GROMACS .gro file of C-alpha atoms in nm:
model
  149
    1MET     CA    1  13.652  19.019  35.305
    2PRO     CA    2  13.757  19.244  35.047
    3ASN     CA    3  13.826  18.965  34.804
    4GLY     CA    4  13.472  18.846  34.830
    5SER     CA    5  13.343  19.174  34.714
    6ARG     CA    6  13.588  19.175  34.405
    7ASP     CA    7  13.449  18.844  34.302
    8THR     CA    8  13.104  18.970  34.306
    9GLN     CA    9  13.187  19.280  34.105
   10ASN     CA   10  13.366  19.076  33.854
   11LYS     CA   11  13.065  18.843  33.809
   12ALA     CA   12  12.829  19.134  33.792
   13SER     CA   13  13.040  19.320  33.524
   14ALA     CA   14  13.069  18.994  33.315
   15LYS     CA   15  12.692  18.934  33.307
   16PRO     CA   16  12.624  19.256  33.093
   17LEU     CA   17  12.913  19.142  32.844
   18LEU     CA   18  12.750  18.783  32.827
   19TYR     CA   19  12.409  18.927  32.753
   20LEU     CA   20  12.559  19.156  32.477
   21VAL     CA   21  12.746  18.861  32.323
   22VAL     CA   22  12.430  18.650  32.339
   23GLY     CA   23  12.210  18.908  32.206
   24ILE     CA   24  12.442  18.993  31.894
   25ALA     CA   25  12.455  18.612  31.826
   26ALA     CA   26  12.080  18.581  31.825
   27ILE     CA   27  12.019  18.897  31.627
   28THR     CA   28  12.283  18.776  31.373
   29GLY     CA   29  12.118  18.437  31.338
   30LEU     CA   30  11.757  18.587  31.296
   31VAL     CA   31  11.870  18.860  31.040
   32GLY     CA   32  12.048  18.576  30.850
   33LEU     CA   33  12.383  18.730  30.840
   34GLY     CA   34  12.637  18.463  30.742
   35VAL     CA   35  12.967  18.398  30.602
   36GLU     CA   36  13.017  18.327  30.224
   37GLY     CA   37  12.654  18.292  30.161
   38TYR     CA   38  12.605  18.021  30.443
   39TYR     CA   39  12.347  18.129  30.702
   40PHE     CA   40  12.360  18.049  31.066
   41PHE     CA   41  11.988  18.036  31.096
   42ASN     CA   42  11.729  18.155  30.825
   43PRO     CA   43  11.422  17.925  30.802
   44ASP     CA   44  11.301  18.112  30.487
   45ALA     CA   45  11.606  18.034  30.287
   46ALA     CA   46  11.565  17.657  30.388
   47ALA     CA   47  11.217  17.665  30.302
   48GLN     CA   48  11.286  17.829  29.957
   49ARG     CA   49  11.544  17.579  29.875
   50GLU     CA   50  11.304  17.286  29.959
   51TYR     CA   51  11.044  17.459  29.736
   52ALA     CA   52  11.269  17.500  29.466
   53ALA     CA   53  11.363  17.129  29.460
   54ILE     CA   54  10.994  17.030  29.478
   55GLU     CA   55  10.916  17.283  29.184
   56ARG     CA   56  11.216  17.089  28.990
   57ASP     CA   57  11.088  16.749  29.058
   58LEU     CA   58  10.722  16.849  28.958
   59ALA     CA   59  10.862  17.003  28.632
   60GLN     CA   60  11.061  16.680  28.534
   61LYS     CA   61  10.754  16.472  28.615
   62ARG     CA   62  10.534  16.684  28.396
   63LEU     CA   63  10.794  16.648  28.122
   64SER     CA   64  10.803  16.296  28.165
   65GLU     CA   65  10.419  16.264  28.159
   66ALA     CA   66  10.399  16.473  27.860
   67LYS     CA   67  10.651  16.273  27.681
   68ASP     CA   68  10.450  15.961  27.771
   69ARG     CA   69  10.138  16.096  27.662
   70GLN     CA   70  10.285  16.185  27.323
   71ALA     CA   71  10.435  15.828  27.280
   72LEU     CA   72  10.108  15.674  27.375
   73ALA     CA   73   9.920  15.898  27.121
   74VAL     CA   74  10.165  15.801  26.844
   75SER     CA   75  10.103  15.429  26.923
   76MET     CA   76   9.720  15.466  26.927
   77CYS     CA   77   9.712  15.669  26.608
   78GLN     CA   78   9.909  15.393  26.436
   79THR     CA   79   9.690  15.126  26.571
   80ALA     CA   80   9.393  15.332  26.425
   81ILE     CA   81   9.547  15.356  26.091
   82LYS     CA   82   9.618  14.992  26.074
   83ALA     CA   83   9.251  14.910  26.180
   84ALA     CA   84   9.143  15.132  25.911
   85ALA     CA   85   9.361  15.001  25.625
   86LYS     CA   86   9.214  14.751  25.372
   87VAL     CA   87   9.515  14.538  25.426
   88PRO     CA   88   9.651  14.586  25.788
   89ARG     CA   89   9.957  14.403  25.723
   90SER     CA   90  10.074  14.594  25.451
   91VAL     CA   91  10.085  14.916  25.650
   92ASP     CA   92  10.455  15.043  25.656
   93PHE     CA   93  10.518  15.356  25.875
   94GLN     CA   94  10.791  15.588  25.766
   95SER     CA   95  11.054  15.618  26.032
   96PHE     CA   96  11.079  16.003  25.988
   97GLY     CA   97  10.731  16.074  25.838
   98PHE     CA   98  10.533  16.186  26.157
   99ASP     CA   99  10.468  16.505  26.336
  100ILE     CA  100  10.347  16.553  26.691
  101SER     CA  101  10.208  16.885  26.821
  102ALA     CA  102  10.055  16.939  27.185
  103GLY     CA  103   9.841  17.236  27.253
  104ALA     CA  104   9.813  17.443  27.568
  105SER     CA  105   9.456  17.292  27.630
  106GLY     CA  106   9.617  16.942  27.638
  107ARG     CA  107   9.501  16.820  27.295
  108ILE     CA  108   9.753  16.626  27.104
  109SER     CA  109   9.779  16.605  26.718
  110VAL     CA  110   9.967  16.325  26.557
  111SER     CA  111  10.026  16.329  26.168
  112GLN     CA  112  10.178  15.991  26.046
  113ASP     CA  113  10.291  15.911  25.685
  114PHE     CA  114  10.261  15.547  25.575
  115ASP     CA  115  10.274  15.306  25.282
  116ALA     CA  116   9.991  15.065  25.232
  117ILE     CA  117   9.814  14.853  24.987
  118ASN     CA  118   9.482  15.005  24.881
  119ALA     CA  119   9.152  14.822  24.752
  120LEU     CA  120   9.306  14.790  24.412
  121GLY     CA  121   9.601  14.620  24.547
  122MET     CA  122   9.838  14.899  24.468
  123LYS     CA  123  10.084  15.025  24.727
  124THR     CA  124  10.032  15.398  24.801
  125THR     CA  125  10.176  15.649  25.019
  126ASN     CA  126   9.916  15.794  25.254
  127GLU     CA  127   9.889  16.031  25.541
  128GLY     CA  128   9.692  15.962  25.876
  129ARG     CA  129   9.623  16.218  26.143
  130CYS     CA  130   9.485  16.165  26.490
  131ILE     CA  131   9.369  16.426  26.735
  132PHE     CA  132   9.342  16.352  27.108
  133ALA     CA  133   9.162  16.529  27.379
  134ALA     CA  134   9.333  16.616  27.709
  135ASP     CA  135   9.186  16.309  27.865
  136GLY     CA  136   9.337  16.062  27.590
  137GLN     CA  137   9.034  16.021  27.418
  138MET     CA  138   9.077  16.009  27.021
  139VAL     CA  139   8.829  16.300  26.885
  140GLU     CA  140   8.944  16.305  26.529
  141PHE     CA  141   9.077  16.069  26.265
  142TRP     CA  142   9.166  16.161  25.941
  143TRP     CA  143   9.282  15.942  25.643
  144ASN     CA  144   9.435  16.143  25.347
  145GLY     CA  145   9.240  16.445  25.428
  146ASP     CA  146   8.904  16.262  25.476
  147ARG     CA  147   8.763  16.282  25.834
  148LYS     CA  148   8.662  15.915  25.952
  149ILE     CA  149   8.583  16.018  26.307
   0.00000   0.00000   0.00000
């Protein structure tokens, strides 16, 4: 019978040790103490990583959309220039003769240098400038410094 009581004593003394080990593991996990920067359990760190990934994706999307809007603005401005020319087929856009600027309000300004035949049949160098609102609507059109729209 003494063996039975010793087993009971060993089991009873093992329970506090087990509770201590489980408690330390739980506290360590909740606090976020880890090895070499890796967390055992930290929901905030996982959420922060996910949020950072979403922010990066949105920034890339905004940049892509801004570039698309600018390319569309250049195309629309060139179309407007050709439409306003006396001889639309004669319009020759200079490769490096354009400037695009985007304002904080979403407005885009496009300036384009080009050669075209004028009303007298002479080829001249000109400048067209288009200003687009944030919604993509052309709000101003300039031809050699004269406002047309």
